[in-house]
Amino acid sequence: MTHFPPPAEELRLLDTELRQLDSRRAHLLARRAWLVAALQQAAAPVAPGWPSRSAPAVPARRPEATAPGVQNVLLLLGGVLLTVAAMVFTLVSWGHLGITGRSAVLGAVTLAVLGAPVALLRRGLRATAESVAGLGLALTVLDAYALYEVAFGAADGTTYAAVASTLLATLWAAYGTALAALPGTAAPRLPRPAALTLAQLVLPLWAAAAGAGAQTLTAAVLLTAACDAALALRAAPGPVRTVALVCAFATGGWGALTAGGLSLTAAGPGAALRAAALLALAAAIAVGVARFAPHPAFAAGGALAGALCAVAGVGGLLRVSTPGDWAVPGYLACGIALLAAVRGPEAVRRGVAWASGLVQAGAVLWAVPAVGVALLGPAAWLGHIWSGVPADARAAVTVDAFWPPYADTAPLLLAAVAVVLATAVPDGEWRAQARTAALALLCAAAITVPAALELPYVVDLFVLGATAAALLAATASSAPATPPPSTASASPATPASLAASVADAARTPWVTAALAVLVSLALALLSLAAQPATLTVLAALTALFAGAAWRDRAAAVAAGAALSCATGLAVAAGAAAGWRPEHIALLVLVVPAVAAPVAWRTRDRATTVVVESVGAGACLSAVGLAVYDPPLLALVLALCAVIAAGTAVRPDRRRVGYAAVVLFALSSWVRLASWQVGHVEAYTLAVTVPALCVGVMRRRRDPEASSWTAYGPGLSATLVPSLAVAWGDQGWPRPLLLGAAALLLTLLGARHRLQAPLVLGGSVLALDALHELAPYLVQVSEVLPRWAPPALAGLLLLALGATYEQRLRDVRRVRDVLGRMN
């Protein structure tokens, strides 16, 4: 049949086609105008005296390399090739000449190459002179090697290297100074920086030649760094100053790290004292750089390095004179003392403050493993629930772990850093962050104390509970935060200032609430060792978090934690009473039953979402507990459906009604399965009836709603499965009842002019009737001759062809009737 769209759809299609035609016509007209203009311009004569339009000039291709760059590359490659050739001559072809020839060749070549830059500089060829001068310096090194092989082969290699490096560094410096003294020329920049670079080996080589130990070698390196630093601070800006600065950083860092390693590995006071002297030398060099550096960044860096060297030296002395557990506290004490001893310009004070911060951060990192064991170690009790009270707090947190070595002073480290952050950080941009970090470190120190001191298990529970209660009390405080005064100096470390700083940090409810949840989780896991402890701790945590949520400060976190603890308390109480898991599930459902009205009464959207999410998790926990008992599982699902339906009463939670319907259906299915019911209609009607009730309410609220939306899903849920089963059923009751129901739906659809009941009922009725008539049709097909079906088909086609137009009008009329239905 020809498809005629509705008038509105056809009008939309026509408008779309017309817009496309208008757009195409405008494009073609613009193209035509351009072509006409181009043809007229080509046909127009050129007036005398007027130049014709020339073709656009092709832009010149830019060179990819500049001329000075090409020159430098060529000179560098030439110098490198000549140096390689000289090395090959010295190492390979040297033996083919006699002693006179060897001396004459090397001496003549070296003198010629070193003298060539003079003539080149006078001609203004500075780049070429630089390259030739570099080649001459390389030849002097080859001369030194040749002399060692020929004349000084029996001498000590280290001593000869020290002498050669000293003479070569002096020669190169003099050579560069001589070239710079030439009148009317620009001195080459290579010889003196090269001499300075070679001079870095002089003192270490002399120390090694004298058979010095690690301390003397380190002192030689540090003295070299001191000379480099002095030269970098006093030299004029240029290549020498840059090379001196780089060498000072390299040799100074090498010497300081070596001295620090010697301090860490010192086995006695004497070795530690010598290492401390080296570190003091390094600190003096760094402080000198900080004192005379022209740039604030170098001053801050020098102060930072000097302060770290001082801490390493003094801390090393304290390490060898105290037990192992007090080594890190000694370094931390030195780092904190820097804050009191800092003086000088702002850049220097900033560098020293950064050094103190690095030392304190290192101390906190040292204590992190102990905090991790105290916080995460109790999770091992999930595999040993109610197995017995441990011997002490350390045994309680190290069920499947071990206590880190030298970690008994971890609480002291954390508390000391917390005090510094709370009292020594000046007011300004970082004040709030420092106070919050101080609060977190104090909590970490509190939960680590019982394990570090090996206190009794009950004391550990009490300490964790008191910490959580203090955090929740701070969270519940509603006092507004007082803005800090605008000062540039740190406040003195007094108990009053510490308490005020902690109070300032506690006024951030989300931070304190998160810390309280973390501590409470560790406490709940730790309480799993004994049944009384579990019940007491979970009950106390439920009450504490509920009280904090009631104060409306970080209520979302507190309310979620309270419901979670209540769920755990319900499970623990049921297990303590000896109940089976499926019976405990009924007790767990008390939590979502309480969460639903609580979520209704809360004004905060985040709190509402958290409470409903935790309630949904409790429902899932209850279902998991009752899964092995189908009757009780059906009851649990039904109760969950009731809770969901109660939540769906709220205007903003209407969609929860779908979950309630699904839970009701699952409950009925589980109940029917437990009764061993095998009729499919018993399962489908449990879905159809609620769905039709929802559809009726939907039609009452919205009379324009389609019958397919309101009644289609519910009717299909029963009719389609029943029809599928009826087609394979050999009895007569099911098809008869299905046909009667389909007939009733068809009549109701026709009576109320509704598409969904009419079409679904009529279709099912026709298919059901076809199923019932199928045996008789088979019998008729066996009686009729073979030519009868083709003949009947031909007659049917003739009849349809003769009345095609009338039938087409009838089909359209039926379509219009159905279209006018809802």
Tab-separated table of C-alpha atoms in Angstrom, residues 587-790:
chain	number	residue	atom	x	y	z
A	587	LEU	CA	17.931	-7.236	61.754
A	588	VAL	CA	20.076	-5.510	59.149
A	589	LEU	CA	16.938	-4.199	57.419
A	590	VAL	CA	16.365	-1.952	60.414
A	591	VAL	CA	19.151	0.288	59.081
A	592	PRO	CA	17.539	1.116	55.683
A	593	ALA	CA	14.170	1.374	57.435
A	594	VAL	CA	15.654	4.151	59.578
A	595	ALA	CA	17.662	5.669	56.711
A	596	ALA	CA	14.586	6.270	54.516
A	597	PRO	CA	12.797	8.711	56.871
A	598	VAL	CA	16.094	10.287	57.890
A	599	ALA	CA	16.870	11.024	54.241
A	600	TRP	CA	13.368	12.504	53.896
A	601	ARG	CA	13.946	14.945	56.757
A	602	THR	CA	17.445	16.129	55.794
A	603	ARG	CA	17.766	19.467	54.053
A	604	ASP	CA	21.199	18.889	52.539
A	605	ARG	CA	21.199	17.155	49.156
A	606	ALA	CA	24.637	15.575	49.709
A	607	THR	CA	23.526	14.152	53.056
A	608	THR	CA	20.361	12.772	51.483
A	609	VAL	CA	22.301	11.015	48.736
A	610	VAL	CA	24.829	9.549	51.187
A	611	VAL	CA	22.125	8.303	53.572
A	612	GLU	CA	20.129	6.698	50.754
A	613	SER	CA	23.264	5.109	49.279
A	614	VAL	CA	24.280	3.589	52.614
A	615	GLY	CA	20.706	2.380	53.123
A	616	ALA	CA	20.751	0.738	49.704
A	617	GLY	CA	24.041	-0.931	50.613
A	618	ALA	CA	22.488	-2.270	53.802
A	619	CYS	CA	19.609	-3.709	51.754
A	620	LEU	CA	22.091	-5.470	49.485
A	621	SER	CA	23.892	-6.831	52.550
A	622	ALA	CA	20.618	-8.198	53.896
A	623	VAL	CA	19.830	-9.864	50.559
A	624	GLY	CA	23.295	-11.429	50.548
A	625	LEU	CA	22.807	-12.799	54.052
A	626	ALA	CA	19.412	-14.356	53.185
A	627	VAL	CA	20.281	-15.719	49.765
A	628	TYR	CA	20.523	-19.350	50.920
A	629	ASP	CA	17.021	-19.401	52.481
A	630	PRO	CA	14.397	-18.735	49.727
A	631	PRO	CA	11.396	-18.089	52.013
A	632	LEU	CA	13.305	-15.575	54.106
A	633	LEU	CA	14.887	-14.144	50.973
A	634	ALA	CA	11.405	-13.485	49.630
A	635	LEU	CA	10.508	-11.742	52.865
A	636	VAL	CA	13.693	-9.645	52.772
A	637	LEU	CA	13.012	-8.622	49.167
A	638	ALA	CA	9.461	-7.686	50.069
A	639	LEU	CA	10.630	-5.563	52.987
A	640	CYS	CA	13.189	-3.873	50.744
A	641	ALA	CA	10.377	-3.191	48.275
A	642	VAL	CA	8.287	-1.635	51.038
A	643	ILE	CA	11.199	0.651	51.974
A	644	ALA	CA	11.711	1.607	48.328
A	645	ALA	CA	8.004	2.290	47.907
A	646	GLY	CA	8.060	4.521	50.963
A	647	THR	CA	10.976	6.429	49.461
A	648	ALA	CA	9.115	6.767	46.146
A	649	VAL	CA	6.346	8.703	47.902
A	650	ARG	CA	8.660	11.719	47.904
A	651	PRO	CA	8.133	13.956	44.840
A	652	ASP	CA	11.836	13.976	43.981
A	653	ARG	CA	12.221	10.192	44.283
A	654	ARG	CA	9.427	8.951	42.049
A	655	ARG	CA	11.795	6.810	40.030
A	656	VAL	CA	12.542	4.678	43.064
A	657	GLY	CA	9.063	3.246	42.495
A	658	TYR	CA	10.450	1.219	39.595
A	659	ALA	CA	12.927	-0.391	41.972
A	660	ALA	CA	10.078	-1.115	44.377
A	661	VAL	CA	8.098	-2.863	41.622
A	662	VAL	CA	11.124	-4.928	40.648
A	663	LEU	CA	11.733	-5.919	44.266
A	664	PHE	CA	8.091	-6.885	44.737
A	665	ALA	CA	8.224	-9.006	41.603
A	666	LEU	CA	11.469	-10.685	42.690
A	667	SER	CA	9.981	-11.359	46.100
A	668	SER	CA	6.919	-13.019	44.615
A	669	TRP	CA	9.035	-15.060	42.208
A	670	VAL	CA	11.291	-16.284	45.008
A	671	ARG	CA	8.259	-17.161	47.104
A	672	LEU	CA	6.591	-19.033	44.210
A	673	ALA	CA	9.844	-20.854	43.461
A	674	SER	CA	10.123	-21.899	47.088
A	675	TRP	CA	6.538	-23.275	46.810
A	676	GLN	CA	7.589	-25.121	43.624
A	677	VAL	CA	4.941	-23.379	41.515
A	678	GLY	CA	5.426	-24.186	37.826
A	679	HIS	CA	2.702	-22.110	36.123
A	680	VAL	CA	4.157	-19.175	34.252
A	681	GLU	CA	1.106	-16.991	34.875
A	682	ALA	CA	1.775	-17.059	38.595
A	683	TYR	CA	5.104	-15.329	37.931
A	684	THR	CA	3.943	-12.925	35.248
A	685	LEU	CA	0.836	-11.708	37.052
A	686	ALA	CA	3.085	-10.546	39.890
A	687	VAL	CA	4.531	-8.085	37.371
A	688	THR	CA	1.375	-7.314	35.453
A	689	VAL	CA	-0.815	-6.274	38.384
A	690	PRO	CA	1.616	-3.634	39.820
A	691	ALA	CA	2.434	-2.421	36.322
A	692	LEU	CA	-1.241	-1.939	35.484
A	693	CYS	CA	-1.779	-0.121	38.790
A	694	VAL	CA	1.079	2.213	37.932
A	695	GLY	CA	-0.417	2.693	34.466
A	696	VAL	CA	-3.814	3.613	35.886
A	697	MET	CA	-2.215	6.220	38.176
A	698	ARG	CA	-0.197	7.544	35.245
A	699	ARG	CA	-3.360	7.969	33.140
A	700	ARG	CA	-5.104	9.775	35.977
A	701	ARG	CA	-2.265	12.260	36.338
A	702	ASP	CA	-1.733	12.646	32.601
A	703	PRO	CA	-4.863	11.920	30.486
A	704	GLU	CA	-2.789	12.517	27.316
A	705	ALA	CA	-0.451	9.611	28.100
A	706	SER	CA	-0.530	6.828	25.504
A	707	SER	CA	-2.160	3.527	26.391
A	708	TRP	CA	0.980	1.789	25.128
A	709	THR	CA	3.024	3.634	27.758
A	710	ALA	CA	0.515	3.046	30.545
A	711	TYR	CA	-0.763	-0.479	29.870
A	712	GLY	CA	1.478	-1.976	27.185
A	713	PRO	CA	4.338	-3.258	29.407
A	714	GLY	CA	2.002	-4.728	32.026
A	715	LEU	CA	-0.245	-6.523	29.528
A	716	SER	CA	2.702	-7.828	27.510
A	717	ALA	CA	4.329	-9.226	30.648
A	718	THR	CA	1.517	-11.798	30.985
A	719	LEU	CA	0.036	-12.217	27.495
A	720	VAL	CA	3.249	-12.934	25.603
A	721	PRO	CA	4.667	-15.618	27.984
A	722	SER	CA	1.219	-17.234	28.347
A	723	LEU	CA	0.770	-17.348	24.586
A	724	ALA	CA	4.217	-18.923	24.150
A	725	VAL	CA	3.385	-21.576	26.733
A	726	ALA	CA	-0.113	-22.137	25.316
A	727	TRP	CA	1.262	-22.968	21.883
A	728	GLY	CA	3.167	-25.860	23.383
A	729	ASP	CA	0.385	-26.931	25.777
A	730	GLN	CA	-1.660	-29.998	24.776
A	731	GLY	CA	-4.479	-29.317	27.246
A	732	TRP	CA	-7.474	-27.060	26.841
A	733	PRO	CA	-7.790	-24.983	30.099
A	734	ARG	CA	-4.829	-22.664	29.448
A	735	PRO	CA	-5.806	-21.736	25.839
A	736	LEU	CA	-9.412	-21.305	26.905
A	737	LEU	CA	-8.563	-18.982	29.775
A	738	LEU	CA	-6.039	-17.100	27.661
A	739	GLY	CA	-8.601	-16.640	24.894
A	740	ALA	CA	-11.233	-15.440	27.348
A	741	ALA	CA	-8.798	-12.923	28.828
A	742	ALA	CA	-7.743	-11.739	25.375
A	743	LEU	CA	-11.406	-11.368	24.345
A	744	LEU	CA	-12.137	-9.340	27.455
A	745	LEU	CA	-9.148	-7.070	26.758
A	746	THR	CA	-10.273	-6.613	23.157
A	747	LEU	CA	-13.748	-5.609	24.251
A	748	LEU	CA	-12.383	-3.223	26.873
A	749	GLY	CA	-10.082	-1.631	24.305
A	750	ALA	CA	-12.935	-1.193	21.876
A	751	ARG	CA	-15.198	0.156	24.593
A	752	HIS	CA	-12.721	2.766	25.867
A	753	ARG	CA	-11.041	3.335	22.459
A	754	LEU	CA	-7.553	2.301	23.666
A	755	GLN	CA	-4.990	0.932	21.213
A	756	ALA	CA	-2.879	-1.197	23.558
A	757	PRO	CA	-5.679	-3.449	24.958
A	758	LEU	CA	-7.377	-3.659	21.570
A	759	VAL	CA	-4.296	-4.596	19.530
A	760	LEU	CA	-2.691	-6.857	22.147
A	761	GLY	CA	-5.958	-8.596	23.055
A	762	GLY	CA	-7.003	-9.047	19.427
A	763	SER	CA	-3.589	-10.342	18.372
A	764	VAL	CA	-3.398	-12.844	21.229
A	765	LEU	CA	-7.002	-13.912	20.616
A	766	ALA	CA	-6.329	-14.523	16.917
A	767	LEU	CA	-3.128	-16.458	17.583
A	768	ASP	CA	-4.795	-18.473	20.329
A	769	ALA	CA	-7.703	-19.311	18.014
A	770	LEU	CA	-5.256	-20.275	15.288
A	771	HIS	CA	-3.546	-22.598	17.735
A	772	GLU	CA	-6.853	-24.234	18.627
A	773	LEU	CA	-7.931	-24.602	14.973
A	774	ALA	CA	-4.567	-25.909	13.818
A	775	PRO	CA	-5.462	-29.630	14.250
A	776	TYR	CA	-8.637	-29.220	12.254
A	777	LEU	CA	-6.867	-27.333	9.512
A	778	VAL	CA	-4.368	-30.162	9.289
A	779	GLN	CA	-7.195	-32.664	8.960
A	780	VAL	CA	-8.865	-30.584	6.240
A	781	SER	CA	-5.587	-30.296	4.364
A	782	GLU	CA	-5.273	-34.092	4.379
A	783	VAL	CA	-8.842	-34.542	2.978
A	784	LEU	CA	-8.613	-31.934	0.198
A	785	PRO	CA	-6.999	-32.978	-3.111
A	786	ARG	CA	-3.625	-31.546	-4.042
A	787	TRP	CA	-5.060	-29.171	-6.618
A	788	ALA	CA	-7.428	-27.536	-4.129
A	789	PRO	CA	-4.960	-25.210	-2.295
A	790	PRO	CA	-3.592	-23.614	-5.511
